[in-house]
XYZ file of C-alpha atoms in Angstrom:
413
model
C -71.570 178.312 -56.365
C -74.196 175.669 -55.710
C -76.444 174.484 -58.501
C -78.523 171.475 -59.441
C -76.431 169.087 -61.481
C -77.687 168.354 -65.016
C -75.722 165.868 -67.055
C -76.656 167.135 -70.492
C -75.101 164.212 -72.345
C -76.274 161.289 -70.288
C -79.293 162.078 -68.161
C -81.845 160.710 -70.637
C -80.144 157.332 -70.707
C -79.800 157.437 -66.939
C -83.435 158.225 -66.375
C -84.474 155.343 -68.609
C -82.346 152.909 -66.633
C -83.556 154.105 -63.260
C -87.204 153.945 -64.350
C -86.740 150.360 -65.472
C -85.101 149.420 -62.166
C -87.826 151.143 -60.168
C -90.569 149.389 -62.144
C -88.990 146.012 -61.423
C -88.586 146.904 -57.758
C -92.160 148.092 -57.371
C -93.473 145.027 -59.150
C -91.546 142.534 -57.015
C -91.432 144.211 -53.635
C -94.041 145.771 -51.385
C -92.786 148.777 -49.471
C -93.403 148.862 -45.734
C -95.781 151.793 -45.652
C -98.032 153.053 -42.878
C -101.576 154.246 -43.419
C -101.885 158.001 -43.952
C -103.898 160.192 -41.604
C -107.424 161.207 -42.551
C -106.185 164.713 -43.373
C -103.353 163.642 -45.692
C -105.227 164.103 -48.982
C -106.568 167.516 -48.086
C -103.134 168.568 -46.788
C -101.760 168.380 -50.339
C -104.153 170.989 -51.735
C -102.916 174.429 -52.764
C -106.251 175.943 -51.735
C -108.312 174.989 -48.642
C -111.503 175.822 -50.560
C -110.874 172.783 -52.803
C -111.996 170.359 -50.091
C -115.248 169.566 -51.956
C -113.301 168.501 -55.024
C -111.003 166.267 -53.001
C -114.032 164.668 -51.378
C -115.368 164.021 -54.880
C -112.375 161.666 -55.356
C -113.340 159.487 -52.412
C -114.362 155.946 -53.308
C -116.445 153.420 -51.432
C -114.536 150.336 -50.361
C -116.279 148.353 -53.102
C -117.976 149.565 -56.299
C -121.657 149.228 -57.057
C -122.615 146.919 -59.928
C -125.139 146.903 -62.726
C -125.736 143.471 -64.257
C -122.403 142.141 -62.935
C -120.411 145.153 -64.249
C -118.855 147.612 -61.806
C -120.072 151.212 -62.141
C -117.189 153.636 -62.760
C -116.457 156.830 -60.860
C -116.292 158.750 -64.168
C -116.350 158.274 -67.947
C -114.794 160.118 -70.870
C -117.170 161.608 -73.420
C -116.510 162.913 -76.937
C -119.690 163.944 -78.798
C -118.591 163.400 -82.407
C -120.123 161.690 -85.429
C -118.360 159.208 -87.694
C -117.332 162.175 -89.882
C -115.881 163.986 -86.867
C -118.689 166.559 -86.590
C -120.503 167.524 -83.391
C -123.668 165.622 -82.554
C -126.777 167.737 -81.746
C -126.864 169.405 -78.341
C -130.059 167.613 -77.325
C -128.351 164.251 -77.987
C -125.465 165.277 -75.729
C -127.916 166.181 -72.965
C -129.650 162.817 -73.348
C -126.317 160.987 -73.069
C -125.420 162.977 -69.947
C -128.783 162.130 -68.371
C -128.119 158.459 -69.166
C -124.705 158.743 -67.479
C -126.397 160.115 -64.355
C -129.015 157.341 -64.439
C -126.194 154.780 -64.567
C -124.907 156.051 -61.205
C -121.721 157.596 -62.608
C -120.467 160.609 -60.620
C -118.527 162.551 -63.229
C -117.955 163.038 -66.934
C -114.696 164.022 -68.552
C -114.963 166.398 -71.503
C -111.707 166.683 -73.443
C -112.490 170.314 -74.337
C -115.284 172.892 -74.482
C -116.055 171.963 -78.117
C -119.487 170.896 -79.387
C -121.345 173.114 -76.884
C -120.961 170.486 -74.162
C -121.316 173.107 -71.440
C -124.591 174.382 -72.899
C -125.841 170.792 -73.121
C -124.916 170.322 -69.468
C -127.090 173.349 -68.597
C -130.102 171.500 -69.997
C -129.761 168.592 -67.561
C -132.456 167.867 -65.020
C -131.712 169.505 -61.658
C -129.115 171.662 -63.469
C -126.523 168.896 -63.356
C -126.332 168.729 -59.559
C -125.728 164.975 -59.732
C -122.906 165.073 -62.291
C -119.500 166.674 -61.768
C -117.425 167.925 -64.704
C -113.809 167.028 -65.422
C -113.042 169.610 -68.089
C -110.107 169.631 -70.463
C -108.188 172.636 -71.733
C -106.640 171.524 -75.018
C -103.428 173.470 -75.744
C -103.007 173.969 -79.488
C -100.788 176.527 -81.218
C -102.546 179.669 -82.440
C -100.161 180.792 -85.199
C -100.335 183.335 -88.000
C -99.275 180.828 -90.659
C -98.621 177.118 -90.993
C -94.928 177.850 -91.510
C -94.605 179.561 -88.118
C -92.837 177.474 -85.492
C -95.119 177.149 -82.436
C -93.845 178.363 -79.082
C -95.278 178.650 -75.591
C -97.056 181.949 -76.265
C -98.999 180.327 -79.125
C -100.294 177.608 -76.784
C -101.202 180.206 -74.164
C -103.371 181.984 -76.748
C -105.488 178.859 -77.236
C -105.792 178.399 -73.480
C -107.007 181.988 -73.152
C -109.712 181.375 -75.762
C -110.992 178.351 -73.857
C -110.820 180.040 -70.455
C -112.841 182.943 -71.869
C -115.526 180.511 -73.057
C -115.707 178.865 -69.641
C -115.893 182.273 -67.964
C -118.793 183.238 -70.239
C -120.557 180.012 -69.203
C -120.006 181.166 -65.592
C -120.592 177.914 -63.751
C -117.119 177.396 -62.335
C -118.614 175.727 -59.266
C -119.637 172.698 -61.353
C -116.067 172.002 -62.502
C -114.512 169.526 -60.089
C -111.297 169.206 -62.086
C -109.635 171.265 -64.814
C -107.237 169.264 -66.996
C -104.543 171.243 -68.826
C -103.432 169.087 -71.750
C -103.822 165.389 -72.434
C -100.707 163.335 -73.289
C -99.094 166.312 -75.009
C -95.701 165.562 -73.457
C -95.985 161.873 -74.331
C -96.811 162.708 -77.961
C -94.117 165.423 -78.056
C -96.518 168.243 -78.923
C -94.830 170.361 -76.255
C -92.147 169.837 -73.640
C -92.594 168.969 -70.002
C -91.290 172.384 -68.953
C -93.702 174.128 -71.347
C -96.586 172.195 -69.815
C -95.419 173.223 -66.332
C -95.625 176.870 -67.401
C -99.041 176.412 -68.981
C -100.409 174.887 -65.768
C -98.945 177.739 -63.740
C -100.523 180.229 -66.123
C -103.942 178.617 -65.679
C -103.552 178.526 -61.896
C -102.731 182.227 -61.728
C -105.587 183.060 -64.103
C -108.109 181.172 -61.985
C -107.228 183.118 -58.862
C -109.616 185.777 -60.173
C -112.463 183.274 -60.711
C -114.183 183.302 -57.336
C -116.495 180.390 -58.160
C -113.780 177.888 -59.053
C -113.098 175.341 -56.308
C -111.831 172.540 -58.488
C -108.530 170.724 -58.819
C -105.953 171.524 -61.483
C -104.052 168.740 -63.191
C -102.858 167.291 -66.497
C -103.130 163.766 -67.924
C -100.031 161.829 -68.953
C -98.798 158.221 -68.838
C -96.698 157.411 -65.814
C -93.289 157.989 -67.440
C -94.093 161.625 -68.245
C -94.163 162.437 -64.512
C -90.450 161.668 -64.071
C -88.581 164.980 -63.871
C -84.968 164.738 -65.120
C -84.173 167.876 -63.133
C -85.553 166.362 -59.954
C -83.668 163.114 -60.594
C -80.362 164.945 -61.124
C -80.796 167.398 -58.233
C -77.791 167.742 -55.948
C -79.884 167.352 -52.798
C -83.449 167.382 -51.506
C -82.882 170.646 -49.642
C -81.554 172.482 -52.690
C -84.324 171.158 -54.906
C -86.999 172.323 -52.470
C -85.382 175.747 -52.396
C -85.476 175.747 -56.195
C -89.182 174.868 -56.147
C -89.915 177.637 -53.671
C -88.125 180.223 -55.809
C -89.901 179.107 -58.957
C -93.393 179.024 -57.407
C -96.018 180.868 -59.473
C -96.300 183.679 -56.932
C -92.536 184.223 -57.182
C -91.802 183.974 -60.898
C -93.204 185.432 -64.120
C -95.162 183.099 -66.398
C -92.587 183.465 -69.167
C -90.072 181.441 -67.176
C -87.110 181.754 -64.877
C -85.133 184.823 -65.878
C -83.845 185.857 -62.498
C -84.621 185.478 -58.820
C -85.365 187.948 -56.076
C -83.332 186.461 -53.271
C -80.398 188.413 -51.916
C -78.608 185.127 -51.299
C -76.781 184.421 -54.562
C -75.164 181.104 -53.630
C -77.903 179.089 -55.372
C -78.045 179.766 -59.097
C -81.363 178.750 -60.682
C -81.060 180.768 -63.862
C -80.045 177.787 -66.014
C -82.191 175.111 -64.411
C -85.143 173.711 -66.324
C -88.334 173.620 -64.288
C -89.939 170.381 -65.509
C -91.494 168.925 -62.355
C -95.162 168.326 -63.191
C -95.801 166.885 -59.724
C -95.116 170.262 -58.124
C -97.707 172.225 -60.109
C -100.782 169.980 -59.957
C -103.304 169.336 -57.181
C -103.664 165.709 -58.184
C -101.614 163.423 -60.419
C -103.737 162.085 -63.274
C -102.749 159.100 -65.372
C -103.784 157.496 -68.622
C -103.407 153.711 -68.530
C -104.539 151.286 -71.241
C -103.966 147.690 -70.048
C -104.917 146.186 -73.427
C -101.648 147.452 -74.894
C -99.654 145.405 -72.369
C -99.517 142.039 -74.103
C -98.560 140.193 -70.917
C -101.810 140.995 -69.098
C -105.026 139.022 -69.212
C -108.217 141.137 -69.006
C -108.865 140.281 -65.350
C -105.335 141.455 -64.475
C -105.913 145.013 -65.702
C -106.189 146.359 -62.173
C -102.666 145.175 -61.423
C -101.279 147.576 -64.015
C -103.234 150.450 -62.484
C -101.987 149.586 -58.997
C -98.394 149.346 -60.233
C -98.463 152.666 -62.090
C -100.100 154.477 -59.157
C -97.432 153.121 -56.832
C -94.742 154.139 -59.302
C -96.002 157.685 -59.867
C -96.300 158.285 -56.120
C -92.605 157.465 -55.929
C -91.764 159.764 -58.846
C -93.628 162.599 -57.112
C -92.138 161.976 -53.678
C -89.011 163.293 -52.002
C -87.449 159.866 -52.495
C -87.018 160.532 -56.211
C -85.165 163.814 -55.670
C -81.449 163.440 -56.257
C -81.539 159.744 -57.128
C -78.581 160.290 -59.447
C -76.498 161.144 -56.370
C -78.107 159.170 -53.553
C -77.314 155.688 -52.302
C -80.081 155.020 -49.767
C -81.818 151.676 -49.685
C -84.856 151.798 -51.976
C -86.718 149.410 -49.661
C -87.406 152.279 -47.250
C -89.547 154.454 -49.504
C -91.345 157.207 -47.604
C -93.276 158.956 -50.400
C -93.118 162.248 -48.493
C -95.606 164.841 -49.690
C -96.861 162.565 -52.453
C -100.079 163.867 -54.070
C -103.278 161.867 -54.567
C -103.658 160.027 -57.875
C -106.623 159.453 -60.184
C -106.890 157.576 -63.469
C -108.547 159.805 -66.072
C -108.443 157.336 -68.952
C -108.487 153.532 -68.886
C -110.448 151.017 -70.892
C -110.672 147.719 -72.753
C -111.861 147.112 -76.334
C -114.794 144.826 -77.054
C -113.593 144.087 -80.599
C -110.293 143.923 -82.465
C -107.199 141.756 -82.689
C -105.470 139.782 -79.965
C -102.441 141.426 -78.338
C -100.794 138.443 -76.700
C -102.756 137.691 -73.533
C -104.812 140.852 -74.059
C -107.838 139.657 -76.000
C -110.698 142.019 -76.941
C -114.296 140.944 -76.518
C -117.483 141.865 -74.701
C -116.990 139.423 -71.840
C -113.320 140.349 -71.557
C -114.284 144.024 -71.461
C -116.419 143.329 -68.385
C -113.612 141.318 -66.754
C -111.161 144.154 -67.385
C -113.540 146.847 -66.127
C -114.254 144.944 -62.920
C -110.541 144.474 -62.358
C -109.718 148.152 -62.997
C -112.525 149.435 -60.789
C -111.382 147.296 -57.854
C -107.755 148.472 -57.955
C -106.419 149.757 -54.632
C -103.755 152.270 -53.694
C -101.166 150.284 -51.709
C -100.199 153.431 -49.787
C -103.606 154.560 -48.543
C -105.470 151.264 -48.831
C -108.305 153.038 -50.630
C -109.846 152.242 -53.986
C -108.345 154.227 -56.869
C -110.731 156.565 -58.736
C -110.830 155.361 -62.353
C -112.350 157.081 -65.383
C -113.425 154.561 -67.997
C -112.692 155.320 -71.635
C -115.000 155.823 -73.286
C -118.750 156.201 -72.860
C -119.443 155.772 -76.570
C -117.465 154.118 -79.364
C -115.192 156.719 -80.945
C -116.265 155.947 -84.493
C -114.419 158.962 -85.981
C -110.972 157.562 -85.157
C -108.677 155.921 -87.699
C -108.029 152.261 -87.029
C -104.548 150.984 -86.197
C -103.357 147.501 -87.211
C -104.888 146.220 -83.946
C -108.341 147.473 -85.055
C -109.442 148.396 -81.533
C -109.649 152.213 -81.535
C -113.389 152.339 -82.316
C -114.373 149.656 -79.810
C -113.733 151.040 -76.318
C -117.319 152.233 -75.790
C -119.105 151.069 -72.614
C -122.556 152.614 -73.073
C -124.117 149.200 -73.766
C -123.130 148.008 -70.283
C -125.057 150.670 -68.357
C -128.145 151.574 -70.397
């Protein structure tokens, strides 16, 4: 009986080694890659009606500038006071109007909290000039603090947020829906649980006729490496596994059985943890300041490296690497999805981290470097969301004392 091989004792160590080797390879060696066709990005989409949202990702060859600072494609926005309370709705609307005036295309809300959607409704021209990247924050809805959270508890919180968005009833303004933010990285839930949550949202949104956006999640690059994909016996068998576990084939609760009459491929014990397969676009969080070897004006290099790396992790070339011996120099990146950065920034105050030095001038150098990062595969500029529009004064400081100093509002107003 055929099955995907999972080395339960050693695959975590193996995946760590291979990721390190790949990072070194991608840093030192440029793959010989051809330019994609004009239709390549749109070809990835699960839904042809999402074309508008893919076009929203397109970047001019060079960014526009305001007072020598590049203008970002998008910014993150969290409307909280120093005490962690919501700021008034009219202040949110003013900030959003300022974001539009700065020439920024999109705003990323981490959730529907603080009546951000109502504030958006109060914008001039009903927000036609500002797209929304909206987060769904999975949190466990449990009966008591002693109850151990499981997938169903996270689904309950997602349902509450989806109901609020449905009541708002402006699905057409949402260019991207983000299910979770670094939850796998922070071990709030597993990679396979996140895969199921994304599938749940995708199936739910089939009934929302106005939604034409992209569905994704935000994680650092290492979270996109699927141990199951890495340990697959072959590309062909893994693709068959993906087809049989597609959302239109399987129940949301997971893989209990399969409907095929051909029983020579047993998927009943295989963990479905391939995030690449369930998103329309791969979204990364990258914070160059925390890499002590980078100077501010080298921040874009880290973005370019991680984009190149995640395209490999999401390509056919990563499938079965535990069993394959092909030359890594001939990477093809077959069926690799587009990539966007949904969180990247540089602090204007705080302590030195090796070569990474905070400061107002260094923040500008870092921003200009990040916003001129290019995808080595397509040759196009990478869409980058700067973090964050305002200083997040409600956060607790770490020993580096930078958490409250990522705000960029002063550069564009």
